[in-house]
mmCIF file of C-alpha atoms in Angstrom:
data_model
loop_
_atom_site.group_PDB
_atom_site.id
_atom_site.type_symbol
_atom_site.label_atom_id
_atom_site.label_comp_id
_atom_site.label_asym_id
_atom_site.label_seq_id
_atom_site.Cartn_x
_atom_site.Cartn_y
_atom_site.Cartn_z
ATOM 1 C CA VAL A 1 105.628 91.742 110.805
ATOM 2 C CA SER A 2 101.908 91.073 111.129
ATOM 3 C CA GLU A 3 102.334 89.651 114.630
ATOM 4 C CA LYS A 4 104.628 92.469 115.780
ATOM 5 C CA THR A 5 102.512 95.325 114.414
ATOM 6 C CA GLY A 6 98.956 94.015 114.529
ATOM 7 C CA ILE A 7 98.514 94.707 110.813
ATOM 8 C CA GLN A 8 96.195 92.195 109.131
ATOM 9 C CA SER A 9 98.088 89.206 107.785
ATOM 10 C CA ALA A 10 96.221 89.597 104.462
ATOM 11 C CA ILE A 11 97.674 93.112 104.050
ATOM 12 C CA CYS A 12 101.195 91.961 104.904
ATOM 13 C CA MET A 13 100.984 89.008 102.532
ATOM 14 C CA ALA A 14 99.593 91.240 99.767
ATOM 15 C CA ALA A 15 102.637 93.474 100.223
ATOM 16 C CA VAL A 16 104.911 90.433 99.922
ATOM 17 C CA ILE A 17 103.160 89.212 96.763
ATOM 18 C CA GLY A 18 103.173 92.714 95.259
ATOM 19 C CA GLY A 19 106.890 93.017 95.926
ATOM 20 C CA ALA A 20 107.512 89.575 94.436
ATOM 21 C CA VAL A 21 105.555 90.475 91.290
ATOM 22 C CA PHE A 22 107.473 93.767 91.021
ATOM 23 C CA GLY A 23 110.840 92.031 91.399
ATOM 24 C CA ASP A 24 110.017 89.152 89.055
ATOM 25 C CA ASN A 25 108.780 91.516 86.354
ATOM 26 C CA LEU A 26 111.867 93.750 86.472
ATOM 27 C CA SER A 27 114.593 91.248 87.322
ATOM 28 C CA ILE A 28 117.145 90.790 84.540
ATOM 29 C CA ILE A 29 117.760 87.168 85.604
ATOM 30 C CA SER A 30 114.071 86.263 85.859
ATOM 31 C CA ASP A 31 112.886 83.432 83.619
ATOM 32 C CA THR A 32 109.954 85.619 82.519
ATOM 33 C CA THR A 33 112.270 88.415 81.398
ATOM 34 C CA ILE A 34 114.478 85.966 79.523
ATOM 35 C CA ALA A 35 111.485 84.339 77.812
ATOM 36 C CA ALA A 36 109.891 87.669 76.865
ATOM 37 C CA ALA A 37 113.100 89.177 75.488
ATOM 38 C CA ARG A 38 114.175 86.103 73.536
ATOM 39 C CA THR A 39 110.807 85.458 71.912
ATOM 40 C CA GLN A 40 110.846 89.063 70.625
ATOM 41 C CA GLY A 41 114.521 89.183 69.688
ATOM 42 C CA CYS A 42 115.468 92.141 71.893
ATOM 43 C CA GLU A 43 118.042 92.730 74.623
ATOM 44 C CA MET A 44 116.940 92.155 78.220
ATOM 45 C CA LYS A 45 118.401 95.495 79.310
ATOM 46 C CA ASP A 46 116.324 97.299 76.646
ATOM 47 C CA LYS A 47 113.177 95.511 77.773
ATOM 48 C CA PHE A 48 114.066 96.482 81.364
ATOM 49 C CA ARG A 49 114.310 100.202 80.492
ATOM 50 C CA VAL A 50 110.909 100.212 78.785
ATOM 51 C CA ASN A 51 109.420 98.140 81.598
ATOM 52 C CA VAL A 52 110.560 100.515 84.344
ATOM 53 C CA LYS A 53 109.017 103.521 82.600
ATOM 54 C CA ILE A 54 105.667 101.735 82.410
ATOM 55 C CA VAL A 55 105.329 100.289 85.921
ATOM 56 C CA TRP A 56 106.927 102.912 88.179
ATOM 57 C CA PRO A 57 103.682 104.918 88.657
ATOM 58 C CA GLY A 58 101.883 101.795 89.897
ATOM 59 C CA ALA A 59 104.775 100.961 92.234
ATOM 60 C CA LEU A 60 104.846 104.498 93.659
ATOM 61 C CA ILE A 61 101.075 104.599 94.217
ATOM 62 C CA THR A 62 101.247 101.188 95.924
ATOM 63 C CA VAL A 63 103.893 102.455 98.343
ATOM 64 C CA LEU A 64 101.774 105.519 99.150
ATOM 65 C CA ILE A 65 98.670 103.372 99.737
ATOM 66 C CA PHE A 66 100.509 101.061 102.139
ATOM 67 C CA LEU A 67 102.019 104.069 103.936
ATOM 68 C CA ALA A 68 98.562 105.602 104.361
ATOM 69 C CA MET A 69 97.083 102.318 105.631
ATOM 70 C CA THR A 70 99.834 101.760 108.223
ATOM 71 C CA TRP A 71 100.790 105.348 109.108
ATOM 72 C CA ASN A 72 99.688 105.188 112.753
ATOM 73 C CA VAL A 73 101.081 101.719 113.442
ATOM 74 C CA GLU A 74 103.746 101.689 116.141
ATOM 75 C CA ILE A 75 106.330 98.957 116.626
ATOM 76 C CA GLN A 76 109.159 98.407 119.069
ATOM 77 C CA LEU A 77 112.095 97.049 117.086
ATOM 78 C CA GLU A 78 114.646 94.742 118.647
ATOM 79 C CA ALA A 79 118.306 94.884 117.685
ATOM 80 C CA ALA A 80 119.196 92.188 115.165
ATOM 81 C CA SER A 81 122.574 90.564 114.623
ATOM 82 C CA TYR A 82 123.899 89.832 111.147
ATOM 83 C CA ASN A 83 127.112 89.045 109.333
ATOM 84 C CA ILE A 84 127.964 91.236 106.345
ATOM 85 C CA LEU A 85 129.783 88.326 104.669
ATOM 86 C CA GLN A 86 126.494 86.476 104.331
ATOM 87 C CA VAL A 87 125.147 89.301 102.155
ATOM 88 C CA ILE A 88 127.945 88.913 99.576
ATOM 89 C CA PRO A 89 126.231 86.175 97.457
ATOM 90 C CA TYR A 90 123.108 88.333 97.064
ATOM 91 C CA ILE A 91 125.145 91.402 96.106
ATOM 92 C CA PHE A 92 127.167 89.347 93.613
ATOM 93 C CA VAL A 93 124.041 87.966 91.894
ATOM 94 C CA LEU A 94 122.426 91.415 91.752
ATOM 95 C CA ILE A 95 125.500 93.151 90.299
ATOM 96 C CA GLY A 96 126.184 90.286 87.887
ATOM 97 C CA ALA A 97 122.622 90.470 86.575
ATOM 98 C CA LEU A 98 122.708 94.255 86.216
ATOM 99 C CA VAL A 99 125.949 94.257 84.198
ATOM 100 C CA GLY A 100 124.576 91.608 81.841
ATOM 101 C CA VAL A 101 126.521 88.460 82.787
ATOM 102 C CA ASN A 102 124.938 85.243 81.471
ATOM 103 C CA VAL A 103 122.165 84.146 83.844
ATOM 104 C CA PHE A 104 123.509 80.591 84.280
ATOM 105 C CA ILE A 105 126.999 81.859 85.099
ATOM 106 C CA VAL A 106 125.538 84.336 87.615
ATOM 107 C CA LEU A 107 123.391 81.767 89.421
ATOM 108 C CA ILE A 108 125.992 78.979 89.470
ATOM 109 C CA SER A 109 128.687 81.392 90.672
ATOM 110 C CA GLY A 110 126.287 82.780 93.288
ATOM 111 C CA THR A 111 125.669 79.259 94.578
ATOM 112 C CA VAL A 112 129.405 78.536 94.812
ATOM 113 C CA ILE A 113 130.056 81.833 96.610
ATOM 114 C CA ALA A 114 127.174 81.116 99.013
ATOM 115 C CA LEU A 115 128.727 77.742 99.876
ATOM 116 C CA ILE A 116 132.147 79.320 100.460
ATOM 117 C CA VAL A 117 130.670 82.064 102.652
ATOM 118 C CA GLY A 118 128.638 79.459 104.541
ATOM 119 C CA VAL A 119 131.784 77.482 105.348
ATOM 120 C CA ILE A 120 133.786 80.586 106.303
ATOM 121 C CA THR A 121 131.069 81.837 108.672
ATOM 122 C CA GLY A 122 130.484 78.408 110.181
ATOM 123 C CA GLN A 123 126.928 78.054 108.915
ATOM 124 C CA ILE A 124 127.897 75.021 106.800
ATOM 125 C CA LEU A 125 130.489 72.348 107.519
ATOM 126 C CA PRO A 126 132.726 71.464 104.547
ATOM 127 C CA ILE A 127 131.427 67.904 104.632
ATOM 128 C CA GLU A 128 127.829 69.206 104.382
ATOM 129 C CA MET A 129 128.304 71.227 101.185
ATOM 130 C CA PHE A 130 126.972 68.583 98.819
ATOM 131 C CA SER A 131 124.070 67.664 101.093
ATOM 132 C CA VAL A 132 123.068 71.338 101.318
ATOM 133 C CA VAL A 133 123.062 71.624 97.528
ATOM 134 C CA GLY A 134 121.074 68.369 97.344
ATOM 135 C CA LYS A 135 118.496 69.749 99.781
ATOM 136 C CA GLY A 136 118.178 72.897 97.698
ATOM 137 C CA MET A 137 117.526 70.807 94.608
ATOM 138 C CA ALA A 138 115.041 68.625 96.508
ATOM 139 C CA ASP A 139 113.143 71.738 97.578
ATOM 140 C CA MET A 140 112.563 72.433 93.873
ATOM 141 C CA PHE A 141 110.979 69.018 93.185
ATOM 142 C CA GLU A 142 107.437 70.225 93.885
ATOM 143 C CA ILE A 143 107.640 73.198 91.522
ATOM 144 C CA THR A 144 109.299 70.937 88.920
ATOM 145 C CA ILE A 145 106.407 68.465 89.079
ATOM 146 C CA LEU A 146 103.937 71.358 88.973
ATOM 147 C CA SER A 147 105.661 72.775 85.888
ATOM 148 C CA LEU A 148 105.487 69.397 84.164
ATOM 149 C CA LEU A 149 101.782 69.080 84.969
ATOM 150 C CA VAL A 150 101.094 72.617 83.763
ATOM 151 C CA ALA A 151 103.024 71.953 80.557
ATOM 152 C CA GLY A 152 100.903 68.836 79.999
ATOM 153 C CA VAL A 153 97.680 70.748 80.576
ATOM 154 C CA VAL A 154 98.831 73.470 78.207
ATOM 155 C CA GLU A 155 99.509 70.901 75.484
ATOM 156 C CA LEU A 156 96.007 69.498 76.001
ATOM 157 C CA ILE A 157 94.582 73.010 75.669
ATOM 158 C CA LYS A 158 96.581 73.570 72.466
ATOM 159 C CA GLU A 159 95.705 70.151 71.039
ATOM 160 C CA ASN A 160 92.003 70.796 71.538
ATOM 161 C CA GLY A 161 92.131 74.226 69.913
ATOM 162 C CA GLY A 162 91.839 76.394 73.023
ATOM 163 C CA ILE A 163 94.897 78.553 72.281
ATOM 164 C CA ASP A 164 94.025 78.799 68.564
ATOM 165 C CA PHE A 165 90.552 80.022 69.472
ATOM 166 C CA MET A 166 91.980 82.782 71.679
ATOM 167 C CA ILE A 167 94.436 83.801 68.968
ATOM 168 C CA TYR A 168 91.767 83.887 66.270
ATOM 169 C CA THR A 169 89.381 85.910 68.459
ATOM 170 C CA ILE A 170 92.066 88.463 69.352
ATOM 171 C CA ARG A 171 93.539 88.883 65.861
ATOM 172 C CA LYS A 172 90.079 89.368 64.382
ATOM 173 C CA HIS A 173 89.787 92.676 66.266
ATOM 174 C CA ILE A 174 93.273 94.065 65.531
ATOM 175 C CA LYS A 175 93.359 96.989 63.087
ATOM 176 C CA SER A 176 96.231 99.214 64.301
ATOM 177 C CA LYS A 177 99.443 99.315 66.326
ATOM 178 C CA ARG A 178 97.454 100.170 69.421
ATOM 179 C CA GLY A 179 95.052 97.338 68.706
ATOM 180 C CA GLY A 180 97.977 95.003 68.104
ATOM 181 C CA GLU A 181 99.563 95.785 71.460
ATOM 182 C CA LEU A 182 96.207 95.551 73.253
ATOM 183 C CA GLY A 183 95.712 92.206 71.523
ATOM 184 C CA ILE A 184 99.099 91.006 72.771
ATOM 185 C CA ALA A 185 98.176 92.165 76.285
ATOM 186 C CA CYS A 186 94.883 90.242 76.103
ATOM 187 C CA LEU A 187 96.637 87.162 74.745
ATOM 188 C CA ALA A 188 99.207 87.123 77.564
ATOM 189 C CA SER A 189 96.439 87.682 80.122
ATOM 190 C CA LEU A 190 94.182 84.919 78.815
ATOM 191 C CA VAL A 191 96.966 82.359 78.475
ATOM 192 C CA ASP A 192 98.213 83.117 82.000
ATOM 193 C CA CYS A 193 94.706 82.724 83.426
ATOM 194 C CA ALA A 194 94.411 79.415 81.554
ATOM 195 C CA THR A 195 97.799 78.025 82.603
ATOM 196 C CA ALA A 196 98.373 79.769 85.978
ATOM 197 C CA ASN A 197 102.054 80.156 85.107
ATOM 198 C CA ASN A 198 103.398 83.421 83.732
ATOM 199 C CA THR A 199 106.561 81.897 82.290
ATOM 200 C CA VAL A 200 104.574 79.269 80.399
ATOM 201 C CA ALA A 201 102.140 81.993 79.282
ATOM 202 C CA ILE A 202 104.981 84.100 77.845
ATOM 203 C CA VAL A 203 106.562 81.104 76.100
ATOM 204 C CA ILE A 204 103.213 80.240 74.473
ATOM 205 C CA ALA A 205 102.126 83.794 73.633
ATOM 206 C CA GLY A 206 105.615 85.039 72.642
ATOM 207 C CA PRO A 207 105.837 83.631 69.088
ATOM 208 C CA ILE A 208 102.256 84.723 68.337
ATOM 209 C CA ALA A 209 102.992 88.192 69.721
ATOM 210 C CA LYS A 210 106.073 88.310 67.480
ATOM 211 C CA GLU A 211 103.899 87.674 64.422
ATOM 212 C CA ILE A 212 101.495 90.444 65.415
ATOM 213 C CA ALA A 213 104.390 92.819 66.183
ATOM 214 C CA ASP A 214 106.037 92.179 62.813
ATOM 215 C CA GLU A 215 102.746 92.664 60.981
ATOM 216 C CA TYR A 216 102.004 96.014 62.629
ATOM 217 C CA GLU A 217 105.653 97.130 63.129
ATOM 218 C CA ILE A 218 105.463 97.313 66.923
ATOM 219 C CA ASP A 219 108.746 97.866 68.789
ATOM 220 C CA PRO A 220 110.029 94.464 70.085
ATOM 221 C CA LYS A 221 111.051 96.085 73.392
ATOM 222 C CA ARG A 222 107.474 97.212 74.000
ATOM 223 C CA VAL A 223 106.094 93.810 73.036
ATOM 224 C CA ALA A 224 108.452 92.019 75.452
ATOM 225 C CA SER A 225 107.446 94.437 78.229
ATOM 226 C CA THR A 226 103.739 94.038 77.460
ATOM 227 C CA LEU A 227 103.976 90.245 77.566
ATOM 228 C CA ASP A 228 105.810 90.275 80.890
ATOM 229 C CA ILE A 229 103.686 92.977 82.519
ATOM 230 C CA PHE A 230 100.288 91.452 81.803
ATOM 231 C CA ALA A 231 101.335 87.858 82.468
ATOM 232 C CA ALA A 232 102.882 88.936 85.791
ATOM 233 C CA ALA A 233 99.904 91.117 86.758
ATOM 234 C CA TRP A 234 97.399 88.302 86.304
ATOM 235 C CA GLN A 235 99.712 85.768 87.916
ATOM 236 C CA GLY A 236 99.714 87.956 91.021
ATOM 237 C CA ILE A 237 95.914 88.178 91.083
ATOM 238 C CA ILE A 238 94.423 84.796 90.162
ATOM 239 C CA PRO A 239 93.532 82.917 93.402
ATOM 240 C CA TYR A 240 94.654 79.556 91.981
ATOM 241 C CA GLY A 241 98.131 80.788 91.034
ATOM 242 C CA ALA A 242 101.204 79.577 92.918
ATOM 243 C CA GLN A 243 101.848 83.047 94.360
ATOM 244 C CA LEU A 244 98.516 83.441 96.132
ATOM 245 C CA LEU A 245 98.343 79.784 97.135
ATOM 246 C CA ALA A 246 101.803 79.942 98.730
ATOM 247 C CA GLY A 247 101.027 83.261 100.425
ATOM 248 C CA ALA A 248 97.685 82.046 101.740
ATOM 249 C CA GLN A 249 99.256 78.879 103.113
ATOM 250 C CA ALA A 250 102.037 80.820 104.845
ATOM 251 C CA ALA A 251 99.561 83.225 106.461
ATOM 252 C CA SER A 252 96.915 80.543 107.187
ATOM 253 C CA ILE A 253 94.235 82.489 105.304
ATOM 254 C CA THR A 254 92.388 82.016 102.015
ATOM 255 C CA PRO A 255 93.694 83.446 98.717
ATOM 256 C CA LEU A 256 90.462 85.447 98.371
ATOM 257 C CA ALA A 257 91.263 87.286 101.619
ATOM 258 C CA ILE A 258 94.467 88.640 100.063
ATOM 259 C CA ILE A 259 93.017 89.825 96.737
ATOM 260 C CA PRO A 260 91.438 93.117 98.004
ATOM 261 C CA TYR A 261 94.902 94.320 99.086
ATOM 262 C CA LEU A 262 96.820 93.347 95.930
ATOM 263 C CA PHE A 263 97.253 96.968 94.915
ATOM 264 C CA TYR A 264 100.422 96.559 92.880
ATOM 265 C CA PRO A 265 99.338 93.765 90.476
ATOM 266 C CA PHE A 266 96.128 95.693 89.707
ATOM 267 C CA LEU A 267 97.955 99.014 89.291
ATOM 268 C CA MET A 268 100.620 97.303 87.231
ATOM 269 C CA GLY A 269 97.984 96.140 84.757
ATOM 270 C CA ILE A 270 96.345 99.575 84.706
ATOM 271 C CA SER A 271 99.739 101.217 84.085
ATOM 272 C CA GLY A 272 100.275 98.841 81.182
ATOM 273 C CA ILE A 273 96.920 99.722 79.598
ATOM 274 C CA ILE A 274 97.493 103.477 80.028
ATOM 275 C CA SER A 275 100.954 103.109 78.499
ATOM 276 C CA ILE A 276 99.525 101.439 75.394
ATOM 277 C CA PHE A 277 97.015 104.244 74.854
ATOM 278 C CA LEU A 278 99.595 106.993 75.487
ATOM 279 C CA ALA A 279 102.193 105.395 73.206
ATOM 280 C CA TYR A 280 99.975 105.777 70.147
ATOM 281 C CA ARG A 281 97.992 108.886 71.044
ATOM 282 C CA LYS A 282 99.718 111.146 68.458
ATOM 283 C CA LYS A 283 99.449 108.937 65.449
ATOM 284 C CA LYS A 284 96.941 106.269 64.618
ATOM 285 C CA ASN A 285 97.992 103.545 62.202
#
């Protein structure tokens, strides 16, 4: 898109990262959603409903900003060929997730359907099915190793009291429901910045957030949304996170060049903060 339109690659990549953060935060089959909902003991669909209400203003403003920045850009589109059958696996996974089918069943079934469609459309030979699956698994080796390294670093941080220090500092300043939710937001943010992995951040911060929520009687759905929103927002901003590193590598630019155009992650965090203040504006506890 950048090459065809002349729009800066940093802007295009920021749009990609913003969209990825938006989708990851709201996806019902996302590992972050699963972790946030399960640590708080709420349904993923309930967390999704609360989440949408909080982040939609940031998403809308982001769309308007990108429209304003690219309004006068002209592009000559070329006709593209596609096969509707090849869209079926994506539609199946999306519908399966929305109706609440178990995430493992959805993803495994989606993989099987993708293989069948690939064979039917001639994209995959029957004899290549297992090698294609093997390649897909091999492509995940790097992120698997990264996850193991991050988990090791996190354990070192915990063992040396880093996480306990953050928890103690945050809880010391909590005196109300609003303060409790702000504390949970800060905890998720700090742990994500320390680990550079929003799933790991939610898994670590989740049980602590549950304790705070129980103590101050904060709705589990809101806590799950707060954990996911702030972990995702920071994950989409920190220049050493996988998202910005991958985007910078793809666009052959530096992560810092993308940050000024990351409108959605910033607005997502701002929407989360505003939501916390509005939620408890009528009654202080």
